[in-house]
PDB file of C-alpha atoms in Angstrom:
ATOM      1  CA  MET A 173      66.445  80.123  56.139  1.00 52.00           C
ATOM      2  CA  ALA A 174      69.990  78.372  56.231  1.00 51.00           C
ATOM      3  CA  ALA A 175      71.359  81.278  54.402  1.00 54.00           C
ATOM      4  CA  ALA A 176      70.913  83.173  56.677  1.00 52.00           C
ATOM      5  CA  SER A 177      72.467  81.661  58.967  1.00 45.00           C
ATOM      6  CA  ALA A 178      75.162  80.503  57.964  1.00 45.00           C
ATOM      7  CA  SER A 179      76.186  84.224  56.798  1.00 52.00           C
ATOM      8  CA  LEU A 180      75.095  85.357  60.799  1.00 41.00           C
ATOM      9  CA  ARG A 181      77.652  82.839  61.726  1.00 41.00           C
ATOM     10  CA  GLN A 182      80.950  83.707  59.812  1.00 45.00           C
ATOM     11  CA  LYS A 183      79.985  87.553  61.107  1.00 45.00           C
ATOM     12  CA  LEU A 184      80.210  86.447  64.833  1.00 37.00           C
ATOM     13  CA  PHE A 185      83.533  84.275  63.266  1.00 40.00           C
ATOM     14  CA  ASN A 186      85.013  87.359  62.216  1.00 47.00           C
ATOM     15  CA  LEU A 187      84.066  89.434  65.529  1.00 49.00           C
ATOM     16  CA  ARG A 188      86.473  86.802  67.490  1.00 51.00           C
ATOM     17  CA  PRO A 189      89.653  88.731  68.611  1.00 50.00           C
ATOM     18  CA  PRO A 190      92.497  87.204  67.090  1.00 53.00           C
ATOM     19  CA  ALA A 191      94.825  84.686  68.655  1.00 56.00           C
ATOM     20  CA  LEU A 192      98.495  85.694  70.351  1.00 57.00           C
ATOM     21  CA  ARG A 193     101.205  82.941  69.805  1.00 53.00           C
ATOM     22  CA  SER A 194     104.402  83.830  71.971  1.00 48.00           C
ATOM     23  CA  VAL A 195     107.165  84.009  69.466  1.00 40.00           C
ATOM     24  CA  PHE A 196     110.606  82.651  71.256  1.00 37.00           C
ATOM     25  CA  SER A 197     114.043  81.165  70.489  1.00 34.00           C
ATOM     26  CA  THR A 198     116.206  79.626  72.210  1.00 33.00           C
ATOM     27  CA  GLY A 199     119.473  81.046  70.595  1.00 37.00           C
ATOM     28  CA  SER A 200     122.297  81.398  73.373  1.00 41.00           C
ATOM     29  CA  GLY A 201     124.682  78.840  75.078  1.00 43.00           C
ATOM     30  CA  CYS A 202     123.557  79.661  78.536  1.00 51.00           C
ATOM     31  CA  LEU A 203     120.060  77.839  77.716  1.00 57.00           C
ATOM     32  CA  THR A 204     119.434  74.160  77.864  1.00 56.00           C
ATOM     33  CA  GLY A 205     116.693  74.461  75.182  1.00 62.00           C
ATOM     34  CA  LYS A 206     114.200  72.184  77.448  1.00 78.00           C
ATOM     35  CA  ARG A 207     111.160  73.532  78.675  1.00 78.00           C
ATOM     36  CA  VAL A 208     109.165  73.883  81.500  1.00 80.00           C
ATOM     37  CA  ALA A 209     105.460  72.325  81.834  1.00 83.00           C
ATOM     38  CA  ARG A 210     103.011  75.446  80.193  1.00 88.00           C
ATOM     39  CA  TYR A 211     100.649  75.929  83.436  1.00 89.00           C
ATOM     40  CA  ILE A 212      97.718  77.478  82.783  1.00 90.00           C
ATOM     41  CA  PRO A 213      95.006  78.635  86.173  1.00 89.00           C
ATOM     42  CA  GLU A 214      91.508  76.498  85.962  1.00 91.00           C
ATOM     43  CA  GLU A 215      89.684  79.979  85.469  1.00 91.00           C
ATOM     44  CA  CYS A 216      92.078  80.873  82.086  1.00 91.00           C
ATOM     45  CA  LYS A 217      91.369  77.570  80.250  1.00 91.00           C
ATOM     46  CA  SER A 218      89.137  78.563  78.214  1.00 91.00           C
ATOM     47  CA  TYR A 219      90.683  81.307  76.384  1.00 90.00           C
ATOM     48  CA  TYR A 220      94.216  79.264  75.455  1.00 90.00           C
ATOM     49  CA  PHE A 221      94.095  76.997  72.597  1.00 89.00           C
ATOM     50  CA  PRO A 222      95.528  73.368  72.995  1.00 86.00           C
ATOM     51  CA  ASP A 223      98.031  74.488  71.212  1.00 85.00           C
ATOM     52  CA  GLY A 224      99.580  77.043  73.489  1.00 86.00           C
ATOM     53  CA  ARG A 225      97.734  80.163  71.391  1.00 89.00           C
ATOM     54  CA  LEU A 226      95.380  82.989  73.533  1.00 91.00           C
ATOM     55  CA  TRP A 227      92.497  83.624  72.633  1.00 91.00           C
ATOM     56  CA  THR A 228      91.940  87.854  73.584  1.00 92.00           C
ATOM     57  CA  THR A 229      91.139  91.131  72.549  1.00 92.00           C
ATOM     58  CA  PRO A 230      93.217  92.707  69.633  1.00 93.00           C
ATOM     59  CA  GLU A 231      94.396  95.668  72.221  1.00 94.00           C
ATOM     60  CA  ASN A 232      95.588  92.920  74.490  1.00 94.00           C
ATOM     61  CA  THR A 233      97.400  91.693  71.899  1.00 93.00           C
ATOM     62  CA  ASP A 234      98.770  94.846  69.909  1.00 95.00           C
ATOM     63  CA  PHE A 235      99.980  95.781  74.431  1.00 96.00           C
ATOM     64  CA  LEU A 236     101.541  92.349  74.533  1.00 95.00           C
ATOM     65  CA  SER A 237     103.540  92.916  71.502  1.00 94.00           C
ATOM     66  CA  ARG A 238     104.209  96.393  71.868  1.00 95.00           C
ATOM     67  CA  TYR A 239     106.514  96.069  75.271  1.00 95.00           C
ATOM     68  CA  GLY A 240     107.688  92.733  74.936  1.00 94.00           C
ATOM     69  CA  ILE A 241     105.585  90.434  77.133  1.00 96.00           C
ATOM     70  CA  GLU A 242     104.644  86.671  77.205  1.00 95.00           C
ATOM     71  CA  HIS A 243     102.114  84.803  78.257  1.00 94.00           C
ATOM     72  CA  ASP A 244     103.236  81.359  78.372  1.00 93.00           C
ATOM     73  CA  ILE A 245     105.207  80.549  81.262  1.00 91.00           C
ATOM     74  CA  SER A 246     106.663  77.213  78.641  1.00 91.00           C
ATOM     75  CA  ARG A 247     108.340  79.859  76.722  1.00 91.00           C
ATOM     76  CA  ALA A 248     111.312  80.028  79.627  1.00 93.00           C
ATOM     77  CA  THR A 249     113.619  77.685  79.519  1.00 93.00           C
ATOM     78  CA  VAL A 250     115.594  75.288  82.170  1.00 93.00           C
ATOM     79  CA  PRO A 251     119.534  77.370  82.595  1.00 93.00           C
ATOM     80  CA  ALA A 252     122.442  75.430  82.225  1.00 92.00           C
ATOM     81  CA  MET A 253     124.663  75.220  85.408  1.00 93.00           C
ATOM     82  CA  ASP A 254     127.703  75.050  87.127  1.00 92.00           C
ATOM     83  CA  PRO A 255     127.358  72.245  88.941  1.00 93.00           C
ATOM     84  CA  GLU A 256     127.668  74.677  92.540  1.00 92.00           C
ATOM     85  CA  THR A 257     124.303  76.260  91.700  1.00 93.00           C
ATOM     86  CA  ARG A 258     122.890  72.392  90.400  1.00 93.00           C
ATOM     87  CA  GLN A 259     123.684  71.024  93.977  1.00 94.00           C
ATOM     88  CA  ILE A 260     121.856  73.801  95.832  1.00 93.00           C
ATOM     89  CA  VAL A 261     118.930  74.879  93.838  1.00 93.00           C
ATOM     90  CA  LYS A 262     118.756  70.521  94.141  1.00 92.00           C
ATOM     91  CA  LYS A 263     119.110  70.832  98.415  1.00 91.00           C
ATOM     92  CA  PHE A 264     116.171  73.086  98.012  1.00 91.00           C
ATOM     93  CA  ARG A 265     114.478  70.466  95.522  1.00 91.00           C
ATOM     94  CA  ALA A 266     113.403  73.589  93.472  1.00 93.00           C
ATOM     95  CA  THR A 267     113.086  73.745  89.335  1.00 93.00           C
ATOM     96  CA  LEU A 268     114.940  77.025  87.548  1.00 95.00           C
ATOM     97  CA  SER A 269     114.099  78.680  84.410  1.00 95.00           C
ATOM     98  CA  PHE A 270     114.898  81.512  82.713  1.00 96.00           C
ATOM     99  CA  CYS A 271     113.367  83.907  79.848  1.00 95.00           C
ATOM    100  CA  PRO A 272     115.206  86.670  78.106  1.00 95.00           C
ATOM    101  CA  ARG A 273     111.795  88.314  78.085  1.00 95.00           C
ATOM    102  CA  HIS A 274     109.044  89.581  80.020  1.00 97.00           C
ATOM    103  CA  ILE A 275     106.362  86.966  81.161  1.00 97.00           C
ATOM    104  CA  ILE A 276     103.328  86.821  83.333  1.00 96.00           C
ATOM    105  CA  ASP A 277     102.884  84.883  86.349  1.00 95.00           C
ATOM    106  CA  PRO A 278     100.236  82.382  85.065  1.00 94.00           C
ATOM    107  CA  LEU A 279      97.876  83.594  87.648  1.00 93.00           C
ATOM    108  CA  TYR A 280      97.860  87.458  86.522  1.00 95.00           C
ATOM    109  CA  VAL A 281      96.657  85.817  82.441  1.00 95.00           C
ATOM    110  CA  LYS A 282      92.891  86.525  83.814  1.00 95.00           C
ATOM    111  CA  TYR A 283      93.850  90.092  83.509  1.00 95.00           C
ATOM    112  CA  LEU A 284      93.565  89.586  79.476  1.00 95.00           C
ATOM    113  CA  ASP A 285      90.278  87.749  79.764  1.00 94.00           C
ATOM    114  CA  PRO A 286      88.620  88.536  75.872  1.00 93.00           C
ATOM    115  CA  ARG A 287      85.244  89.241  77.471  1.00 92.00           C
ATOM    116  CA  GLY A 288      87.086  92.416  79.634  1.00 92.00           C
ATOM    117  CA  HIS A 289      88.283  92.226  83.263  1.00 94.00           C
ATOM    118  CA  PRO A 290      87.542  95.073  85.776  1.00 95.00           C
ATOM    119  CA  LEU A 291      91.222  95.856  86.397  1.00 96.00           C
ATOM    120  CA  GLY A 292      92.560  94.510  82.810  1.00 95.00           C
ATOM    121  CA  ALA A 293      93.281  98.172  82.264  1.00 96.00           C
ATOM    122  CA  SER A 294      94.727  99.193  86.115  1.00 96.00           C
ATOM    123  CA  GLN A 295      97.022  95.675  85.277  1.00 97.00           C
ATOM    124  CA  LYS A 296      98.957  96.232  81.744  1.00 97.00           C
ATOM    125  CA  ALA A 297      99.187 100.076  83.168  1.00 97.00           C
ATOM    126  CA  LYS A 298     101.259  98.033  85.791  1.00 97.00           C
ATOM    127  CA  TRP A 299     103.151  95.599  83.753  1.00 97.00           C
ATOM    128  CA  ALA A 300     104.061  98.481  81.325  1.00 97.00           C
ATOM    129  CA  ARG A 301     105.465 100.816  84.096  1.00 97.00           C
ATOM    130  CA  TRP A 302     107.523  97.292  84.985  1.00 97.00           C
ATOM    131  CA  SER A 303     108.989  96.027  81.824  1.00 96.00           C
ATOM    132  CA  LYS A 304     110.141  99.998  81.657  1.00 95.00           C
ATOM    133  CA  GLU A 305     111.113  99.884  85.450  1.00 96.00           C
ATOM    134  CA  ARG A 306     112.168  96.385  86.673  1.00 97.00           C
ATOM    135  CA  PRO A 307     114.389  94.767  84.130  1.00 97.00           C
ATOM    136  CA  LEU A 308     114.261  91.573  86.128  1.00 97.00           C
ATOM    137  CA  TRP A 309     110.870  89.541  86.737  1.00 98.00           C
ATOM    138  CA  LEU A 310     110.661  87.480  89.676  1.00 97.00           C
ATOM    139  CA  ILE A 311     107.989  84.194  89.152  1.00 96.00           C
ATOM    140  CA  CYS A 312     107.935  81.821  92.789  1.00 94.00           C
ATOM    141  CA  SER A 313     105.415  79.258  92.735  1.00 93.00           C
ATOM    142  CA  VAL A 314     105.309  76.237  95.076  1.00 92.00           C
ATOM    143  CA  ASN A 315     103.704  72.727  94.654  1.00 87.00           C
ATOM    144  CA  GLY A 316     100.784  71.998  97.055  1.00 77.00           C
ATOM    145  CA  GLY A 317     100.711  70.229  99.937  1.00 74.00           C
ATOM    146  CA  PRO A 318     101.704  71.413 103.234  1.00 76.00           C
ATOM    147  CA  LYS A 319      99.522  74.229 104.449  1.00 88.00           C
ATOM    148  CA  ARG A 320      99.033  78.320 102.881  1.00 89.00           C
ATOM    149  CA  VAL A 321     101.278  79.512 105.752  1.00 92.00           C
ATOM    150  CA  VAL A 322     104.594  76.866 104.755  1.00 92.00           C
ATOM    151  CA  ARG A 323     103.900  77.491 101.260  1.00 91.00           C
ATOM    152  CA  LEU A 324     104.041  81.592 101.835  1.00 92.00           C
ATOM    153  CA  ARG A 325     106.480  81.314 104.392  1.00 93.00           C
ATOM    154  CA  ALA A 326     108.549  79.303 101.773  1.00 92.00           C
ATOM    155  CA  MET A 327     108.396  81.353  98.813  1.00 94.00           C
ATOM    156  CA  ARG A 328     108.576  84.719 100.937  1.00 94.00           C
ATOM    157  CA  ARG A 329     112.140  83.578 102.396  1.00 94.00           C
ATOM    158  CA  VAL A 330     112.860  82.655  98.363  1.00 94.00           C
ATOM    159  CA  ARG A 331     112.222  86.001  97.446  1.00 95.00           C
ATOM    160  CA  HIS A 332     114.156  87.101 100.265  1.00 95.00           C
ATOM    161  CA  ALA A 333     117.704  85.971  99.341  1.00 94.00           C
ATOM    162  CA  LEU A 334     117.336  86.217  95.930  1.00 96.00           C
ATOM    163  CA  TYR A 335     116.611  89.887  96.761  1.00 97.00           C
ATOM    164  CA  THR A 336     119.855  90.464  99.357  1.00 96.00           C
ATOM    165  CA  ALA A 337     121.718  88.947  97.124  1.00 96.00           C
ATOM    166  CA  LEU A 338     120.912  90.946  94.435  1.00 97.00           C
ATOM    167  CA  GLU A 339     121.644  93.741  96.537  1.00 96.00           C
ATOM    168  CA  GLU A 340     124.652  92.713  97.772  1.00 96.00           C
ATOM    169  CA  SER A 341     125.580  92.768  94.555  1.00 95.00           C
ATOM    170  CA  GLY A 342     125.107  95.853  93.498  1.00 95.00           C
ATOM    171  CA  TYR A 343     121.395  95.946  92.406  1.00 97.00           C
ATOM    172  CA  ASP A 344     118.583  96.630  92.929  1.00 96.00           C
ATOM    173  CA  LYS A 345     115.909  93.863  93.874  1.00 96.00           C
ATOM    174  CA  TYR A 346     114.660  94.844  90.407  1.00 97.00           C
ATOM    175  CA  GLY A 347     117.987  93.663  88.666  1.00 96.00           C
ATOM    176  CA  ASN A 348     118.700  97.691  88.199  1.00 96.00           C
ATOM    177  CA  GLY A 349     122.584  98.253  88.566  1.00 93.00           C
ATOM    178  CA  LYS A 350     125.210 101.454  87.806  1.00 90.00           C
ATOM    179  CA  GLY A 351     125.073 101.305  84.259  1.00 89.00           C
ATOM    180  CA  ARG A 352     124.306  97.875  84.472  1.00 92.00           C
ATOM    181  CA  CYS A 353     121.605  95.530  84.417  1.00 95.00           C
ATOM    182  CA  ILE A 354     119.535  91.739  84.596  1.00 96.00           C
ATOM    183  CA  ARG A 355     116.925  91.326  82.279  1.00 95.00           C
ATOM    184  CA  GLY A 356     114.665  89.111  81.619  1.00 96.00           C
ATOM    185  CA  THR A 357     112.394  86.626  83.751  1.00 97.00           C
ATOM    186  CA  LEU A 358     113.343  84.672  86.350  1.00 97.00           C
ATOM    187  CA  ARG A 359     110.663  81.144  87.783  1.00 96.00           C
ATOM    188  CA  ILE A 360     111.292  79.635  91.340  1.00 96.00           C
ATOM    189  CA  HIS A 361     109.141  76.621  91.453  1.00 94.00           C
ATOM    190  CA  LEU A 362     110.011  74.825  94.615  1.00 94.00           C
ATOM    191  CA  ASN A 363     108.970  71.295  94.575  1.00 92.00           C
ATOM    192  CA  ASN A 364     109.032  70.867  98.660  1.00 90.00           C
ATOM    193  CA  ALA A 365     108.236  73.313 100.574  1.00 90.00           C
ATOM    194  CA  LEU A 366     109.081  72.059 104.142  1.00 88.00           C
ATOM    195  CA  GLU A 367     112.251  71.402 102.815  1.00 86.00           C
ATOM    196  CA  ALA A 368     112.724  75.331 101.509  1.00 86.00           C
ATOM    197  CA  VAL A 369     111.789  76.817 104.697  1.00 88.00           C
ATOM    198  CA  SER A 370     113.869  74.433 107.042  1.00 87.00           C
ATOM    199  CA  ILE A 371     117.105  74.873 105.038  1.00 86.00           C
ATOM    200  CA  PRO A 372     118.732  78.247 105.269  1.00 86.00           C
ATOM    201  CA  SER A 373     117.736  80.374 102.249  1.00 85.00           C
ATOM    202  CA  HIS A 374     120.698  82.673 102.126  1.00 87.00           C
ATOM    203  CA  GLU A 375     122.652  79.855 100.532  1.00 90.00           C
ATOM    204  CA  LEU A 376     120.163  79.787  97.806  1.00 93.00           C
ATOM    205  CA  GLY A 377     120.382  84.195  96.841  1.00 94.00           C
ATOM    206  CA  PRO A 378     124.498  84.293  95.737  1.00 95.00           C
ATOM    207  CA  PRO A 379     124.331  81.414  93.127  1.00 95.00           C
ATOM    208  CA  LEU A 380     121.903  82.732  91.340  1.00 96.00           C
ATOM    209  CA  VAL A 381     122.660  86.264  91.049  1.00 96.00           C
ATOM    210  CA  LYS A 382     126.036  84.773  89.901  1.00 95.00           C
ATOM    211  CA  LEU A 383     123.805  82.081  86.979  1.00 96.00           C
ATOM    212  CA  LEU A 384     121.623  85.027  86.150  1.00 96.00           C
ATOM    213  CA  GLU A 385     125.088  87.584  85.844  1.00 95.00           C
ATOM    214  CA  LYS A 386     126.081  85.307  82.987  1.00 94.00           C
ATOM    215  CA  LEU A 387     122.743  84.773  81.033  1.00 93.00           C
ATOM    216  CA  THR A 388     122.185  88.557  80.421  1.00 89.00           C
ATOM    217  CA  SER A 389     125.736  88.569  79.752  1.00 84.00           C
ATOM    218  CA  GLN A 390     125.296  85.554  76.875  1.00 73.00           C
ATOM    219  CA  THR A 391     122.309  87.136  75.762  1.00 67.00           C
ATOM    220  CA  THR A 392     123.180  90.515  74.967  1.00 59.00           C
ATOM    221  CA  THR A 393     126.722  89.258  73.869  1.00 50.00           C
ATOM    222  CA  ARG A 394     125.518  87.112  71.124  1.00 51.00           C
ATOM    223  CA  GLY A 395     121.846  88.692  70.507  1.00 48.00           C
ATOM    224  CA  THR A 396     119.763  86.363  71.049  1.00 45.00           C
ATOM    225  CA  ALA A 397     117.286  88.003  73.245  1.00 43.00           C
ATOM    226  CA  PRO A 398     114.054  87.573  70.862  1.00 43.00           C
ATOM    227  CA  LYS A 399     112.021  91.120  69.386  1.00 47.00           C
ATOM    228  CA  PRO A 400     108.675  91.802  69.697  1.00 43.00           C
ATOM    229  CA  SER A 401     106.473  90.429  67.219  1.00 40.00           C
ATOM    230  CA  ARG A 402     103.325  91.502  65.446  1.00 42.00           C
ATOM    231  CA  ARG A 403     102.434  88.425  63.913  1.00 43.00           C
ATOM    232  CA  THR A 404      98.882  86.775  64.950  1.00 43.00           C
ATOM    233  CA  SER A 405      97.128  84.430  63.784  1.00 42.00           C
ATOM    234  CA  ARG A 406      92.781  83.998  62.679  1.00 40.00           C
ATOM    235  CA  PRO A 407      90.652  82.474  65.915  1.00 39.00           C
ATOM    236  CA  ARG A 408      89.447  78.953  64.954  1.00 32.00           C
ATOM    237  CA  ALA A 409      85.902  78.514  64.734  1.00 25.00           C
ATOM    238  CA  TRP A 410      84.588  77.988  67.540  1.00 25.00           C
TER     239      TRP A 410
END
């Protein structure tokens, strides 16, 4: 009886899908190497290991590896900024982080649920299309506190400021330009929504575009953009 139970446990263990570890290296001098805190939504915590590995299906693992997409926001690092940009970012009470690869917004990791998600296939199709058509991904978040309408307005103003500055610099809102592009993921986290809505948002856009161009240029020149990895680790027992 004991032998049969042990055999059943082993079979169940072998059925668990692989855990995916993000692979990212910060070799560019334009990145400080200081990573932002990992954020995992409450509904996703059941399929994350303490070390940041994602427990998901082999199909999802292959998908992320194939398109070079990250699932862990902590893989983005704080960029080195000139005094002017640093002052403006501080004025908006914002925290910037950047990754030369595409990172999924933590709020959308739920579509990689190992138990499956009814909208998982359609969302992955969007990510696959965006990875080719949208070189620049933007994640905008804000601390809780003020009313939801204030938080949404703060994020909307920041996004609009960046998109406007990109268009004025010869790009579309997704970083596509003539013979050039801005590639990677920029995360803008607002620490105080009330202050962000009270400051003229147009001040933030141009310095961000200048910073993104610098990050893209140095990453491309040094060849430090990480390549997708197909390495997975064996899942742990329950």
